[in-house]
Coordinates of C-alpha atoms in Angstrom, one line a residue:
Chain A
X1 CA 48.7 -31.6 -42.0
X2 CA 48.8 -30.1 -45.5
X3 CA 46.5 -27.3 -45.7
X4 CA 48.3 -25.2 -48.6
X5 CA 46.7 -26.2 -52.3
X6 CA 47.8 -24.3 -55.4
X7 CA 44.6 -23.5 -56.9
X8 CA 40.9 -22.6 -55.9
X9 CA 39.8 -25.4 -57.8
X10 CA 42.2 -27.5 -56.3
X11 CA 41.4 -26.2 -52.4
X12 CA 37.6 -27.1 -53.3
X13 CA 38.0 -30.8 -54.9
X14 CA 36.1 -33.0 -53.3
X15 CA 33.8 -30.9 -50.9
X16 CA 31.5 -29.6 -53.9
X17 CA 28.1 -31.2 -53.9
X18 CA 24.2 -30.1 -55.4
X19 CA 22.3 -28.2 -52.8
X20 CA 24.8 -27.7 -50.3
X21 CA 24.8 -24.9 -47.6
X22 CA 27.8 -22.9 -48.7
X23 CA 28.9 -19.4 -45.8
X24 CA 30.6 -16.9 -47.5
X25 CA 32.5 -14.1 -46.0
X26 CA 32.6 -10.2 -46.7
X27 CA 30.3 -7.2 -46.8
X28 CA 30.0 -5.5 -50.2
X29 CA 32.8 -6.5 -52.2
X30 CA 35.1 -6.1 -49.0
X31 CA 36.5 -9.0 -48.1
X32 CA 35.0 -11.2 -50.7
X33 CA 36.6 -15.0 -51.5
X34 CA 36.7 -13.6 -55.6
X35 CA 38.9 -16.4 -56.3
X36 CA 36.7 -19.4 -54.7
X37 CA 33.3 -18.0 -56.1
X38 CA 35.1 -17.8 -59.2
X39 CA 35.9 -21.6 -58.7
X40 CA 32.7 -22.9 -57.8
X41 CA 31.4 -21.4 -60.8
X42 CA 33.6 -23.1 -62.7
X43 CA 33.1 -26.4 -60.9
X44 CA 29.1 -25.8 -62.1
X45 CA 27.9 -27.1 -58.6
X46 CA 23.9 -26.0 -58.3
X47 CA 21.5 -25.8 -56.3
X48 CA 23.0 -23.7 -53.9
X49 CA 22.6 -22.1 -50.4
X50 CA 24.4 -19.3 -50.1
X51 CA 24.4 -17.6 -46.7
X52 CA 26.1 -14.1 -46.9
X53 CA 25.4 -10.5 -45.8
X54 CA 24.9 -9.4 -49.7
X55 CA 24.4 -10.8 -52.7
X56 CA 27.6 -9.4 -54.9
X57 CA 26.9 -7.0 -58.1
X58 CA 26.0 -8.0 -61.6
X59 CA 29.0 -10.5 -62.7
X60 CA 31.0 -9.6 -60.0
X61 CA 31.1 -11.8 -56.8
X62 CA 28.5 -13.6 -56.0
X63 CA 26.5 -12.4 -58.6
X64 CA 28.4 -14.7 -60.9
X65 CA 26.7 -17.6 -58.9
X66 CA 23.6 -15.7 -59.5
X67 CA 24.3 -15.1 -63.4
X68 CA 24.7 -18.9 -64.3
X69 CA 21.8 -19.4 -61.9
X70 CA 23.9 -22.1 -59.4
X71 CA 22.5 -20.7 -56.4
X72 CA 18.5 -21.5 -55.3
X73 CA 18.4 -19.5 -51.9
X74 CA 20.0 -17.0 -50.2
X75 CA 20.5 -15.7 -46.7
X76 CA 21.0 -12.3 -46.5
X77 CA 20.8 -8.7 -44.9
X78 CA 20.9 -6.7 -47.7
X79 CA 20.5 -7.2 -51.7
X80 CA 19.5 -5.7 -54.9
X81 CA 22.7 -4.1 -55.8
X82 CA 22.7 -6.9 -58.6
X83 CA 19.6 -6.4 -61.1
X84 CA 19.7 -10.0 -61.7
X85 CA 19.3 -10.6 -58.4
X86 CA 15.9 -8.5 -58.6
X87 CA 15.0 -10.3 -61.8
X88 CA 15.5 -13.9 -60.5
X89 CA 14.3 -13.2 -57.5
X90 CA 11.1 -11.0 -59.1
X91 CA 9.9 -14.3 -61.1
X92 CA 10.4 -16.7 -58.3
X93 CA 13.2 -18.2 -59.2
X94 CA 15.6 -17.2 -56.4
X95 CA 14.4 -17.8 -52.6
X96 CA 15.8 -15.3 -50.5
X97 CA 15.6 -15.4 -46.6
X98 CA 16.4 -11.9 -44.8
X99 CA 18.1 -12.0 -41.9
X100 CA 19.5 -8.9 -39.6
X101 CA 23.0 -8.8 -40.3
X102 CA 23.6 -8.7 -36.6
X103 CA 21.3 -12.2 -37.0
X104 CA 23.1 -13.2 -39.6
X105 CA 26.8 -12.6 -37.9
X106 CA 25.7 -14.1 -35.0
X107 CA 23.6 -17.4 -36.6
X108 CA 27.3 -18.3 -38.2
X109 CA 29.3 -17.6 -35.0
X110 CA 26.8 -19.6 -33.0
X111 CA 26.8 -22.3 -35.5
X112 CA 30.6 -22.4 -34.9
X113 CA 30.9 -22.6 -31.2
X114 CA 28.6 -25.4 -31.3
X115 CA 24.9 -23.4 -30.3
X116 CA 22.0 -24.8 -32.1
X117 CA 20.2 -21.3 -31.3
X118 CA 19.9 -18.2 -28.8
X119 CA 17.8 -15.9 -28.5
X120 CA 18.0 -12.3 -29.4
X121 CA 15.8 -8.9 -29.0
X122 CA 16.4 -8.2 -33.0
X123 CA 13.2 -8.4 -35.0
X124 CA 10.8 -9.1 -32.3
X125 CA 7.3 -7.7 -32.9
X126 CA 8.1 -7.4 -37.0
X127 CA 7.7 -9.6 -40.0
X128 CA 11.2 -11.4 -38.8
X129 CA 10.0 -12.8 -35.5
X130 CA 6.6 -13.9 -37.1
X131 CA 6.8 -18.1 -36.2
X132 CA 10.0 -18.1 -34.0
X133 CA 9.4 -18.7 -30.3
X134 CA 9.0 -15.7 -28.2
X135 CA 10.9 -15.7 -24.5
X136 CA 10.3 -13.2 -21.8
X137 CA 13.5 -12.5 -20.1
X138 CA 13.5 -9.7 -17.4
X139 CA 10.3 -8.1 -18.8
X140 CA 11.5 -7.7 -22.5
X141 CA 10.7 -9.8 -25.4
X142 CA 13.4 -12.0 -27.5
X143 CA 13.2 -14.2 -30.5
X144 CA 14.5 -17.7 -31.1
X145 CA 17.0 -17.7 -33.8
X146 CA 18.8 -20.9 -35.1
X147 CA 22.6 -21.4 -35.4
X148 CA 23.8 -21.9 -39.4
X149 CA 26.0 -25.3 -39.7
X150 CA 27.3 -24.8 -43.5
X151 CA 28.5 -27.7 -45.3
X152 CA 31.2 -25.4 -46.6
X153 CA 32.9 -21.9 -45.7
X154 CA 34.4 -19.4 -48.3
X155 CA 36.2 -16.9 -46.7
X156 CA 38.5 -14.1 -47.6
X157 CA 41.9 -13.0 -45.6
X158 CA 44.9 -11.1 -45.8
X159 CA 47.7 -13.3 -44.4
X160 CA 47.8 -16.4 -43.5
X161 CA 50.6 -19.1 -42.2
X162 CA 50.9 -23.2 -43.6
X163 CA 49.0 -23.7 -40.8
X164 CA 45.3 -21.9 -41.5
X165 CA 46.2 -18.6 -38.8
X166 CA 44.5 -16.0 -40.4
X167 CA 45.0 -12.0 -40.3
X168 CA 42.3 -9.7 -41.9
X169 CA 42.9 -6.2 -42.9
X170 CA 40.7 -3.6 -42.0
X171 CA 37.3 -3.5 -42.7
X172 CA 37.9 -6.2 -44.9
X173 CA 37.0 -8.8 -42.1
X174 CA 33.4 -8.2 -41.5
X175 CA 31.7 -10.9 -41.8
X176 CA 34.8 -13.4 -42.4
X177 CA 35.6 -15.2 -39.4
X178 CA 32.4 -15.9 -38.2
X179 CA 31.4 -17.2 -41.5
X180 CA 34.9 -19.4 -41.3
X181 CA 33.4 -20.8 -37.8
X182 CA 30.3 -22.5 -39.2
X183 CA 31.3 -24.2 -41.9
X184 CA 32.3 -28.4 -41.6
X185 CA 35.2 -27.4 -43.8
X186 CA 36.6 -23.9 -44.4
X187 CA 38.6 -22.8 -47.3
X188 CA 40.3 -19.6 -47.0
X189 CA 42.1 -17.4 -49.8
X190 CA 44.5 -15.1 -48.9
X191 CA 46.8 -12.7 -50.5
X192 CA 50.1 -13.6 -49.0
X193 CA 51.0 -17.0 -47.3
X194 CA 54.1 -16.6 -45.3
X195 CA 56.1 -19.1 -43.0
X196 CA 54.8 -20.1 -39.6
X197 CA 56.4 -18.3 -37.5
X198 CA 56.3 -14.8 -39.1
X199 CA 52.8 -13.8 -37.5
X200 CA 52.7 -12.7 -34.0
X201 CA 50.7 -15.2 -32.0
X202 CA 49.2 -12.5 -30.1
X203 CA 48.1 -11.0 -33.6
X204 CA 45.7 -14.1 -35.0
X205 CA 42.3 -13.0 -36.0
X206 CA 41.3 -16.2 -36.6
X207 CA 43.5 -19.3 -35.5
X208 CA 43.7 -22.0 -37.9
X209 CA 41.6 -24.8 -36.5
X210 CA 38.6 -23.0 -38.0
X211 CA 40.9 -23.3 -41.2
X212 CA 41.4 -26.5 -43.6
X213 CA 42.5 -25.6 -46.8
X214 CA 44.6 -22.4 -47.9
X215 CA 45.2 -21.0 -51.3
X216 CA 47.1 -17.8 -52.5
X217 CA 46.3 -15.8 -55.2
X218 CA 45.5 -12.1 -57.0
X219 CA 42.7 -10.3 -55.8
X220 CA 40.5 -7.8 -57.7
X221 CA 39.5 -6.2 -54.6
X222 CA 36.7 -4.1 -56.6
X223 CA 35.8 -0.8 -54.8
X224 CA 31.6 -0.6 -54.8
X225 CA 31.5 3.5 -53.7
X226 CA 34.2 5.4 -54.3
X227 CA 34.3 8.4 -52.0
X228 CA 36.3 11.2 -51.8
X229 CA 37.6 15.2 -50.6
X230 CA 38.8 17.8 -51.6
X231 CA 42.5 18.4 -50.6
X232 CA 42.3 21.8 -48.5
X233 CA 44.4 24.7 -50.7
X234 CA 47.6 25.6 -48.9
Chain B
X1 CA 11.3 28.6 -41.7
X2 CA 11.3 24.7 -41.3
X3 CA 14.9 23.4 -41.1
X4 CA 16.6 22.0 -44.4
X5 CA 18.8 18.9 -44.2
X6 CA 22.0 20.7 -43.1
X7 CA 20.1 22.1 -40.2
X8 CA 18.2 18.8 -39.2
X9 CA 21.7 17.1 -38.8
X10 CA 23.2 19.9 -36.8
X11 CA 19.9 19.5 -34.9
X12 CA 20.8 15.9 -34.2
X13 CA 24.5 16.4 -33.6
X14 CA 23.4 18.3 -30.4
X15 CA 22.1 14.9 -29.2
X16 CA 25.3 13.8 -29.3
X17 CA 27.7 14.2 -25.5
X18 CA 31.4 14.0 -25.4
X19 CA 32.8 10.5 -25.0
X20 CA 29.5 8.7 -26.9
X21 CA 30.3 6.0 -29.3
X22 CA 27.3 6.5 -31.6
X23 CA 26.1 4.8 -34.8
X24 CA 24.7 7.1 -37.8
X25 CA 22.7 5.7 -40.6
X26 CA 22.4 6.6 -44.5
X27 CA 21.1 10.3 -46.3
X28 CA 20.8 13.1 -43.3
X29 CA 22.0 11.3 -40.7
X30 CA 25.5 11.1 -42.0
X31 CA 25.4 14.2 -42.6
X32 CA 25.4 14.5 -38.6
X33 CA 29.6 14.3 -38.3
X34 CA 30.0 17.3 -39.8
X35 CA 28.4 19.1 -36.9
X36 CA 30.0 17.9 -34.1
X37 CA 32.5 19.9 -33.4
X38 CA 34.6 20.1 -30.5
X39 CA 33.2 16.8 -28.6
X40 CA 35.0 13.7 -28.2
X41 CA 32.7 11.5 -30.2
X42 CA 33.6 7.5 -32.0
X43 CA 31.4 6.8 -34.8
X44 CA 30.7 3.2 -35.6
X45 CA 30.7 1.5 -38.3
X46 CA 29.2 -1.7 -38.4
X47 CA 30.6 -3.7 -40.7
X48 CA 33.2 -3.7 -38.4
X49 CA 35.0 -0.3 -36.9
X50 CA 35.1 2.2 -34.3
X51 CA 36.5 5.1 -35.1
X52 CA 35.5 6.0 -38.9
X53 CA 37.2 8.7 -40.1
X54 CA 36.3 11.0 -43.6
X55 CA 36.2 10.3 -46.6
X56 CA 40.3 9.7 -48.1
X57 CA 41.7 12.0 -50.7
X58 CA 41.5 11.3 -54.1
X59 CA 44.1 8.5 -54.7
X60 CA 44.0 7.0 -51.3
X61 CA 41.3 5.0 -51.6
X62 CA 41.2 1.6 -49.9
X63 CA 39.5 -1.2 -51.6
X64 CA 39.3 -2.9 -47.9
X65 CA 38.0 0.4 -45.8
X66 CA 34.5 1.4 -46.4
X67 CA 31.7 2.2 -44.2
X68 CA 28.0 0.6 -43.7
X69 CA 27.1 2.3 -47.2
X70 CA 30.2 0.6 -49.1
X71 CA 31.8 4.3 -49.4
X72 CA 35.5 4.0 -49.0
X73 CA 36.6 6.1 -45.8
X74 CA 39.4 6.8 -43.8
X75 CA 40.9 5.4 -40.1
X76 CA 41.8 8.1 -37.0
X77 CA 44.4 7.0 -34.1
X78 CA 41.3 5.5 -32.0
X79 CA 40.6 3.5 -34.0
X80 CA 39.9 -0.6 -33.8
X81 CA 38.4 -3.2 -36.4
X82 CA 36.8 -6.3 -35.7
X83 CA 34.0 -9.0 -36.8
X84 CA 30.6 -8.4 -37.9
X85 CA 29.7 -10.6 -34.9
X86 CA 31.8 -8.9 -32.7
X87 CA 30.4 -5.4 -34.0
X88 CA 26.8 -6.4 -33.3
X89 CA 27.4 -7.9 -30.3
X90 CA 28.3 -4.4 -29.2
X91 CA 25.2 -3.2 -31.2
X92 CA 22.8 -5.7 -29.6
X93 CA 24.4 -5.4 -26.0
X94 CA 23.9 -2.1 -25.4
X95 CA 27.4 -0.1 -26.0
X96 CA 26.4 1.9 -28.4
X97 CA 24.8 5.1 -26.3
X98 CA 23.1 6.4 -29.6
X99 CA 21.7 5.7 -33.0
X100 CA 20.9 8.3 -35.9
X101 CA 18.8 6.7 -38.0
X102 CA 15.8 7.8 -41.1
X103 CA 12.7 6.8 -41.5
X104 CA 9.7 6.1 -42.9
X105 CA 7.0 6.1 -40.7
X106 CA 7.4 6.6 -36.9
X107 CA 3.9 5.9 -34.4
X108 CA 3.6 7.7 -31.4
X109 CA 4.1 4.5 -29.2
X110 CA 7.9 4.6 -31.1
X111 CA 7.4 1.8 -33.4
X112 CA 9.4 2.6 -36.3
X113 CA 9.2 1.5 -40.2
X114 CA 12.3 2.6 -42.4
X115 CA 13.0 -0.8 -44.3
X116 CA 10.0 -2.0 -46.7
X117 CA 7.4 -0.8 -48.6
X118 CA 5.8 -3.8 -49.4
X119 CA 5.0 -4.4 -53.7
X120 CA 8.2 -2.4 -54.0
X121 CA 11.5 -3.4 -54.7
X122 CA 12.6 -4.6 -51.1
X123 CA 16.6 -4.7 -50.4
X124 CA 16.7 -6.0 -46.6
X125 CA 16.9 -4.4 -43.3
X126 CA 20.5 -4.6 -43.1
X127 CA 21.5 -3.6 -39.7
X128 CA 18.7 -1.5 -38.8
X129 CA 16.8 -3.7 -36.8
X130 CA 19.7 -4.9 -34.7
X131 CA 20.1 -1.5 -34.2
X132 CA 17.2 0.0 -33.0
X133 CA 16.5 -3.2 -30.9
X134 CA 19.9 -2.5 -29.0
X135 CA 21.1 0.8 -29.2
X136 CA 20.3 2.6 -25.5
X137 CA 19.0 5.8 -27.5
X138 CA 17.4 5.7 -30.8
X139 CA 17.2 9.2 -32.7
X140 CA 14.7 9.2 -35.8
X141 CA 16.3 12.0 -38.4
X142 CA 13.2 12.5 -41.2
X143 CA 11.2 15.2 -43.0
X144 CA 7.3 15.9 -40.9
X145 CA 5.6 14.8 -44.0
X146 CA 5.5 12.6 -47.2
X147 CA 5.9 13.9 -50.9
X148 CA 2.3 14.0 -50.9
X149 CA 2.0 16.2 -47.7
X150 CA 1.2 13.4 -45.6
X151 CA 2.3 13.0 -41.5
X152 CA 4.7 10.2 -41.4
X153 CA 4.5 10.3 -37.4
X154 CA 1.2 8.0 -37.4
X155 CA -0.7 6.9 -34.5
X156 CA 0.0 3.1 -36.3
X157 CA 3.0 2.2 -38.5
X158 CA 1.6 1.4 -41.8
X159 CA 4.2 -0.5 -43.1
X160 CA 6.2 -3.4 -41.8
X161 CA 7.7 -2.6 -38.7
X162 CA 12.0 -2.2 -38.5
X163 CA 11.2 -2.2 -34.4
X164 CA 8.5 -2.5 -31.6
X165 CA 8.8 0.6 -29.2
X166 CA 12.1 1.5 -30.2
X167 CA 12.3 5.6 -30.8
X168 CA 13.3 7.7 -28.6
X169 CA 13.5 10.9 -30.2
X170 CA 12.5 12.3 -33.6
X171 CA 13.6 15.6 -35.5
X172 CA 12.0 16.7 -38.3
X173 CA 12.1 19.9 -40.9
X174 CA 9.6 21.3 -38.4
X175 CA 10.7 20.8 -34.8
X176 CA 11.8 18.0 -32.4
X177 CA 8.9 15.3 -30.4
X178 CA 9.8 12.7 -27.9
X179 CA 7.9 9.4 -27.7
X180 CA 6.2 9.8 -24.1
X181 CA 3.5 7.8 -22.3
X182 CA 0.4 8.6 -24.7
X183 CA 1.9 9.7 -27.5
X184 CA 4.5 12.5 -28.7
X185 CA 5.3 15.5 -26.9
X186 CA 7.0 18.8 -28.6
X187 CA 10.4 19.5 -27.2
X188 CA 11.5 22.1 -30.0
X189 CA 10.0 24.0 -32.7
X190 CA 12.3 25.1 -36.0
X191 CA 12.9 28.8 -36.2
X192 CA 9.6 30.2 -36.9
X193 CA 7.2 26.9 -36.8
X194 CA 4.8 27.3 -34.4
X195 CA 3.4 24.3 -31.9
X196 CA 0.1 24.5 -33.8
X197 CA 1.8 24.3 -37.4
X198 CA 3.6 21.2 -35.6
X199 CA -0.2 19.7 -34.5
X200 CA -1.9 20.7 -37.9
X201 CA 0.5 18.5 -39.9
X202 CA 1.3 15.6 -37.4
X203 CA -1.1 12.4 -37.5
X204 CA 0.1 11.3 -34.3
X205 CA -1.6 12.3 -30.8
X206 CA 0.3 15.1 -29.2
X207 CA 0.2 14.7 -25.8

């Protein structure tokens, strides 16, 4: 079992194809696979599906996929901090599907534990439960949603061990490991691999059968709003 | 004297009870920690945290801590990170006891609009409608009227809808309503509003 490759090009030979389904991890720039995306681009794979909460900024993230115009649809919660984004999808040539995030989140998870579709409460009476079945369960209405089964997953973590157990760091998580979970194969890229061994069992976020290949490398890590205070006088 | 922003959050922040985990959307709403005070109260975050603390001091920024509104933030000694699916699982299954949320539009049967204005540039619901379908009490934070002077509590949403039914509670520059059988009832005027100034610029049946 070798899941440790030495480059993101490397960690994505062989499972790149035209118009594949393709779940990425992170909200914002938190927790974004940088060095993957920056792979696939390279790779010049099209015709893409990209399921993911946001849709990067202008030539950072995924809006690098959107820039050399690889990607044909996205599934989303929340765009347009990427005015090519806007543009492409503007003039029609970018579908988009929106989905609730919690939707969205829960679409990937269910996709991974093997649940074609559940229903949920989210959306029901509003432009997003227009054509899904409707279910009355204990008087209240709920929506049909569908489990995502991606063709690949492109996740970012902070740790991982040879064998694909991943640790996350902070908010950087998000939308991570259910994203990992729905993909056929998962690539992860982490910022330090260490021996197996060194993380606590009891510590996993996500344990490495969700986890096929693993690279290491530099991370960016590009901060979207920088917020501050004031430090109180003494 | 209608309440300005400050006031509308401090407003709000007396919705909140000692040991609620609450959620708090973007603009006035977040504006909402500040008046807290003494009571025990975990904010949620819902990219994926419980326990979101203020903004760090200059320097200590953290590319991989930020809130729902991609500002970088700080952690308190309560508090826990997890997945976006584990986040709205708690959204969606009811363990969040409050959300503090804007609006648009808000109809007196508590249908609420605060994510599209269709023809305009349209950048998602995010988690607003998992939100307001979950959350046990939905609070609407929002100024009485448009920029043209219009009510945006309607008898109908005009725009697409965030939620079906959902509101509980809304408090304007001018007062506080509750969504009640019929329509919306006046709980509270601001300092110096009277109930007829509350009628006189409210679409809405006041019941």
């Amino acid at each position: 079992m070798k899941k440790v490759y030495g480059s993101a090009a490397e960690a994505l030979d062989g499972v790149l194809h035209d118009g594949m389904l393709i779940a990425a991890g992170g909200f914002g720039l938190c927790g974004i696979p940088e060095l993957l995306i920056d792979a696939i681009v390279e790779s010049g794979v099209k015709d893409l599906t990209v399921a993911s909460n946001n849709a990067g900024v202008d030539g950072f993230g995924l809006g690098k996929l959107l820039d050399t115009r690889q990607i044909k649809k996205m599934m989303s919660s929340y765009v347009g901090e990427n005015a090519e984004f806007m543009r492409q999808y503007l003039s029609g040539e970018l579908e988009l599907e929106f989905n609730p995030q919690g939707t969205l989140a829960e679409r990937m998870r269910a996709g991974g534990a093997g649940i074609p579709g559940f229903y949920t409460k989210t959306g029901y009476g509003t432009q997003i439960g227009e054509g899904k079945e409707v279910k009355v369960f204990n008087g209240e209405h709920y929506i049909l949603e569908e489990g995502i089964f991606a063709d690949l997953s492109i996740v970012k973590a902070w740790k991982a061990d040879d064998t694909g157990n991943l640790v996350f760091r902070k908010t950087a998580r998000n939308f991570n490991p259910p994203a990992a979970m729905c993909g056929k194969i998962c690539v992860a890229e982490v910022e330090e691999i260490v021996p197996r061994g060194s993380l606590d069992p009891d510590h996993i976020h996500l344990p490495g059968i969700y986890v096929h290949r693993i690279i290491q490398g530099e991370h960016e890590k590009r901060i979207e709003q920088r917020t501050v205070r004031k430090r109180e006088e003494a | 004297m209608p309440w300005d922003r400050n006031q509308m959050a401090a407003r709000a922040a007396e919705e909140l009870e000692d040991g609620m985990y609450v959620n708090l959307g973007i603009g006035i709403p977040t504006l909402v920690a500040n008046y807290v005070g003494d009571k025990d109260i975990t904010l949620q975050s819902e990219n994926g945290m419980l326990g979101m603390g203020p903004f760090p001091f200059e320097g200590e920024e953290d590319p991989d801590l930020i809130n729902a509104g991609k500002q970088t933030i700080t952690e308190l000694a309560r508090t826990s990170y997890f997945d976006s699916a584990t986040s709205f699982g708690m959204i969606r299954g009811g363990k969040i006891a409050a959300a503090i949320l804007g609006a648009m539009e808000v109809a007196e049967n508590g249908d609420l609009a605060n994510w599209m204005i269709p023809g305009k540039l349209v950048k998602g619901m995010g988690g607003a409608m998992d939100l307001v379908a979950g959350v046990e009490k939905v609070v609407v934070v929002m100024d009485h009227t448009n920029k043209h002077g219009d009510s945006k509590l309607l008898k109908e949403c005009t725009l697409p809808l965030t939620g079906k039914g959902v509101v509980d509670r809304i408090i304007t520059n001018l007062g506080v309503l509750d969504v009640v059988e019929g329509g919306l009832k006046i709980v509270e005027t601001a300092d110096g509003v009277t109930e007829d100034e509350i009628r006189a610029a409210t679409e809405a049946t006041i019941v």
